[in-house]
């Protein structure tokens, strides 16, 4: 994990996370230069390196300021940009009332290096609007907490996402922010960037197994697939829940919904690392898709009470991880299905045995 590689000024944030394998390497580049974003690049070289021309990156024309060396080692690249936070209130009888959105490109961000933990492989990007006329962020903040992994496993806190060494977890946190309505709900807007030959699609999978995330039976995945459908290139994956506590429990659950994936017909807000890497192709050959993720039930009361919201999402390369049925669920299903069957077989045997004994009491008649 490197903070601002090749640059000593802490007024901007760029975090480079590199995972090296025996024959390839993966790069995650997180930044708050412009709108907060992450650039994901997979290469077929174990020694590929990130290069940054800082003077060009911080200029008005950043195209070409970020690249991977050697360039021909790149096999796949994509990006995710977090653009806006919407807030609306379902006030009755007026219906939905939308407040002015928070543009994340206009936030002021704290020094990420202060939260960088090289042992736990975590870092946190925290900020607030540069201009806050309503004073909603006077005692609060919006944050993105990043966790990288060296091996497969499962996160210890709810929603206990299953991860691999090819993935990283991002936790979106809204803490202490005063809602502008009595029943406010929040919606996070994000956009994905795909080069020619790849496209995003939204999947929803349901399972009877909720052992690791109680009462949640749905997993959503925003996957990037090659246009011929031959392979899955990358993904975002999350469970259909958020939480209203720093130490989440089942009762702290907040409803989470994905409001459909759409091809964005608008240009991305200023996000220098995306423009710096994709350059002119960003407005020509690249495909930009947008997705809104909403938090809160019909009444939106959970955040009102606790003033805390956290949502965890896994980002990575290849197929998203899939949970197999746990031994506990298999055992419960076996008992639930096996017990009636065993009772039926036992009852049948007893009936047959009783019938045989009754007729054996009589002597045959000539």
GROMACS .gro file of C-alpha atoms in nm, residues 25 41 51 58 70-71 87 94 108 130 202 214 247 273 332 366:
model
   16
   25UNK     CA    1  -0.047  -0.840  -1.055
   41UNK     CA    2  -0.622  -0.268  -1.337
   51UNK     CA    3   0.335   0.551  -1.285
   58UNK     CA    4  -0.310   1.812  -1.096
   70UNK     CA    5   0.476  -0.192  -1.906
   71UNK     CA    6   0.160  -0.077  -2.087
   87UNK     CA    7  -3.151   1.285   0.032
   94UNK     CA    8  -4.691   1.591  -0.019
  108UNK     CA    9  -1.317   1.858   0.126
  130UNK     CA   10  -1.666   2.242   0.119
  202UNK     CA   11  -2.683  -0.635  -1.241
  214UNK     CA   12  -2.913  -1.325   0.956
  247UNK     CA   13  -2.085  -0.250   1.578
  273UNK     CA   14  -0.757   0.973  -1.190
  332UNK     CA   15  -3.101  -2.854   0.960
  366UNK     CA   16  -5.929  -7.701   0.460
   0.00000   0.00000   0.00000
